[in-house]
Amino acid sequence: SQSPALPHRRRGRPADPTLPRAMLDAARALLFSPMAGALTMERIAAEARVSKATLYRHFPTLESVVQAVVQEE
């Protein structure tokens, strides 16, 4: 007799549902600041207090972050 299949769990800690909002809020603040010309993924990640890997997992390019911010406006 086979045991029932266990549901698939991702490794690591559970995803934080507040991260995309924090990243978009950080990008918006930087985009509409006087330093918007220096907008980088590194600055957005630092402002949102997430790693660059986390930012890239949600938004693969700087353009995708900017598009998401603009679509919300």
PDB file of C-alpha atoms in Angstrom:
ATOM      1  CA  SER A   1       0.000   0.000   0.000  1.00  0.00           C
ATOM      2  CA  GLN A   2       1.318   3.436  -0.936  1.00  0.00           C
ATOM      3  CA  SER A   3       1.205   6.371   1.432  1.00  0.00           C
ATOM      4  CA  PRO A   4      -0.694   9.435   0.235  1.00  0.00           C
ATOM      5  CA  ALA A   5       1.424  11.982  -1.586  1.00  0.00           C
ATOM      6  CA  LEU A   6       2.459  14.900   0.550  1.00  0.00           C
ATOM      7  CA  PRO A   7       1.800  18.358  -0.868  1.00  0.00           C
ATOM      8  CA  HIS A   8       4.860  19.932  -2.469  1.00  0.00           C
ATOM      9  CA  ARG A   9       6.536  22.508  -0.224  1.00  0.00           C
ATOM     10  CA  ARG A  10       9.031  25.072  -1.377  1.00  0.00           C
ATOM     11  CA  ARG A  11      12.340  25.027   0.396  1.00  0.00           C
ATOM     12  CA  GLY A  12      13.328  27.918   2.607  1.00  0.00           C
ATOM     13  CA  ARG A  13      11.146  30.325   4.463  1.00  0.00           C
ATOM     14  CA  PRO A  14       7.615  31.112   3.251  1.00  0.00           C
ATOM     15  CA  ALA A  15       7.171  33.974   0.797  1.00  0.00           C
ATOM     16  CA  ASP A  16       6.366  37.331   2.360  1.00  0.00           C
ATOM     17  CA  PRO A  17       3.252  38.730   0.634  1.00  0.00           C
ATOM     18  CA  THR A  18       4.212  42.307   1.597  1.00  0.00           C
ATOM     19  CA  LEU A  19       7.465  42.337  -0.392  1.00  0.00           C
ATOM     20  CA  PRO A  20       6.087  43.278  -3.828  1.00  0.00           C
ATOM     21  CA  ARG A  21       4.326  46.287  -2.261  1.00  0.00           C
ATOM     22  CA  ALA A  22       7.486  47.360  -0.432  1.00  0.00           C
ATOM     23  CA  MET A  23       9.523  47.076  -3.629  1.00  0.00           C
ATOM     24  CA  LEU A  24       7.012  49.085  -5.674  1.00  0.00           C
ATOM     25  CA  ASP A  25       6.747  51.749  -2.961  1.00  0.00           C
ATOM     26  CA  ALA A  26      10.541  52.051  -2.903  1.00  0.00           C
ATOM     27  CA  ALA A  27      10.722  52.265  -6.699  1.00  0.00           C
ATOM     28  CA  ARG A  28       7.989  54.923  -6.754  1.00  0.00           C
ATOM     29  CA  ALA A  29       9.755  57.022  -4.124  1.00  0.00           C
ATOM     30  CA  LEU A  30      13.024  56.844  -6.047  1.00  0.00           C
ATOM     31  CA  LEU A  31      11.416  57.349  -9.457  1.00  0.00           C
ATOM     32  CA  PHE A  32       9.726  60.568  -8.389  1.00  0.00           C
ATOM     33  CA  SER A  33      12.730  61.892  -6.483  1.00  0.00           C
ATOM     34  CA  PRO A  34      15.273  64.408  -7.798  1.00  0.00           C
ATOM     35  CA  MET A  35      17.726  61.489  -8.211  1.00  0.00           C
ATOM     36  CA  ALA A  36      15.425  59.508 -10.527  1.00  0.00           C
ATOM     37  CA  GLY A  37      18.091  59.559 -13.238  1.00  0.00           C
ATOM     38  CA  ALA A  38      20.213  57.281 -11.060  1.00  0.00           C
ATOM     39  CA  LEU A  39      17.437  54.703 -10.560  1.00  0.00           C
ATOM     40  CA  THR A  40      18.951  51.226 -10.332  1.00  0.00           C
ATOM     41  CA  MET A  41      17.836  47.810  -9.163  1.00  0.00           C
ATOM     42  CA  GLU A  42      20.450  48.070  -6.410  1.00  0.00           C
ATOM     43  CA  ARG A  43      18.989  51.345  -5.097  1.00  0.00           C
ATOM     44  CA  ILE A  44      15.430  49.974  -5.207  1.00  0.00           C
ATOM     45  CA  ALA A  45      16.469  46.838  -3.314  1.00  0.00           C
ATOM     46  CA  ALA A  46      18.303  48.891  -0.687  1.00  0.00           C
ATOM     47  CA  GLU A  47      15.371  51.272  -0.246  1.00  0.00           C
ATOM     48  CA  ALA A  48      12.918  48.340   0.061  1.00  0.00           C
ATOM     49  CA  ARG A  49      15.330  46.513   2.401  1.00  0.00           C
ATOM     50  CA  VAL A  50      15.348  43.368   0.274  1.00  0.00           C
ATOM     51  CA  SER A  51      18.141  41.570  -1.532  1.00  0.00           C
ATOM     52  CA  LYS A  52      18.703  42.176  -5.216  1.00  0.00           C
ATOM     53  CA  ALA A  53      17.892  38.481  -5.768  1.00  0.00           C
ATOM     54  CA  THR A  54      14.467  38.992  -4.188  1.00  0.00           C
ATOM     55  CA  LEU A  55      13.829  42.076  -6.305  1.00  0.00           C
ATOM     56  CA  TYR A  56      14.870  40.261  -9.497  1.00  0.00           C
ATOM     57  CA  ARG A  57      12.642  37.298  -8.574  1.00  0.00           C
ATOM     58  CA  HIS A  58       9.610  39.598  -8.655  1.00  0.00           C
ATOM     59  CA  PHE A  59      10.760  42.030 -11.351  1.00  0.00           C
ATOM     60  CA  PRO A  60      13.302  40.653 -13.838  1.00  0.00           C
ATOM     61  CA  THR A  61      14.317  44.066 -15.223  1.00  0.00           C
ATOM     62  CA  LEU A  62      14.391  47.712 -14.181  1.00  0.00           C
ATOM     63  CA  GLU A  63      11.905  48.378 -16.975  1.00  0.00           C
ATOM     64  CA  SER A  64       9.450  45.881 -15.465  1.00  0.00           C
ATOM     65  CA  VAL A  65       9.612  47.675 -12.099  1.00  0.00           C
ATOM     66  CA  VAL A  66       9.029  51.069 -13.725  1.00  0.00           C
ATOM     67  CA  GLN A  67       6.136  49.681 -15.800  1.00  0.00           C
ATOM     68  CA  ALA A  68       4.494  48.272 -12.663  1.00  0.00           C
ATOM     69  CA  VAL A  69       4.819  51.638 -10.896  1.00  0.00           C
ATOM     70  CA  VAL A  70       3.426  53.563 -13.871  1.00  0.00           C
ATOM     71  CA  GLN A  71       0.500  51.147 -14.285  1.00  0.00           C
ATOM     72  CA  GLU A  72      -0.523  51.852 -10.691  1.00  0.00           C
ATOM     73  CA  GLU A  73      -0.593  55.610 -11.210  1.00  0.00           C
TER      74      GLU A  73
END
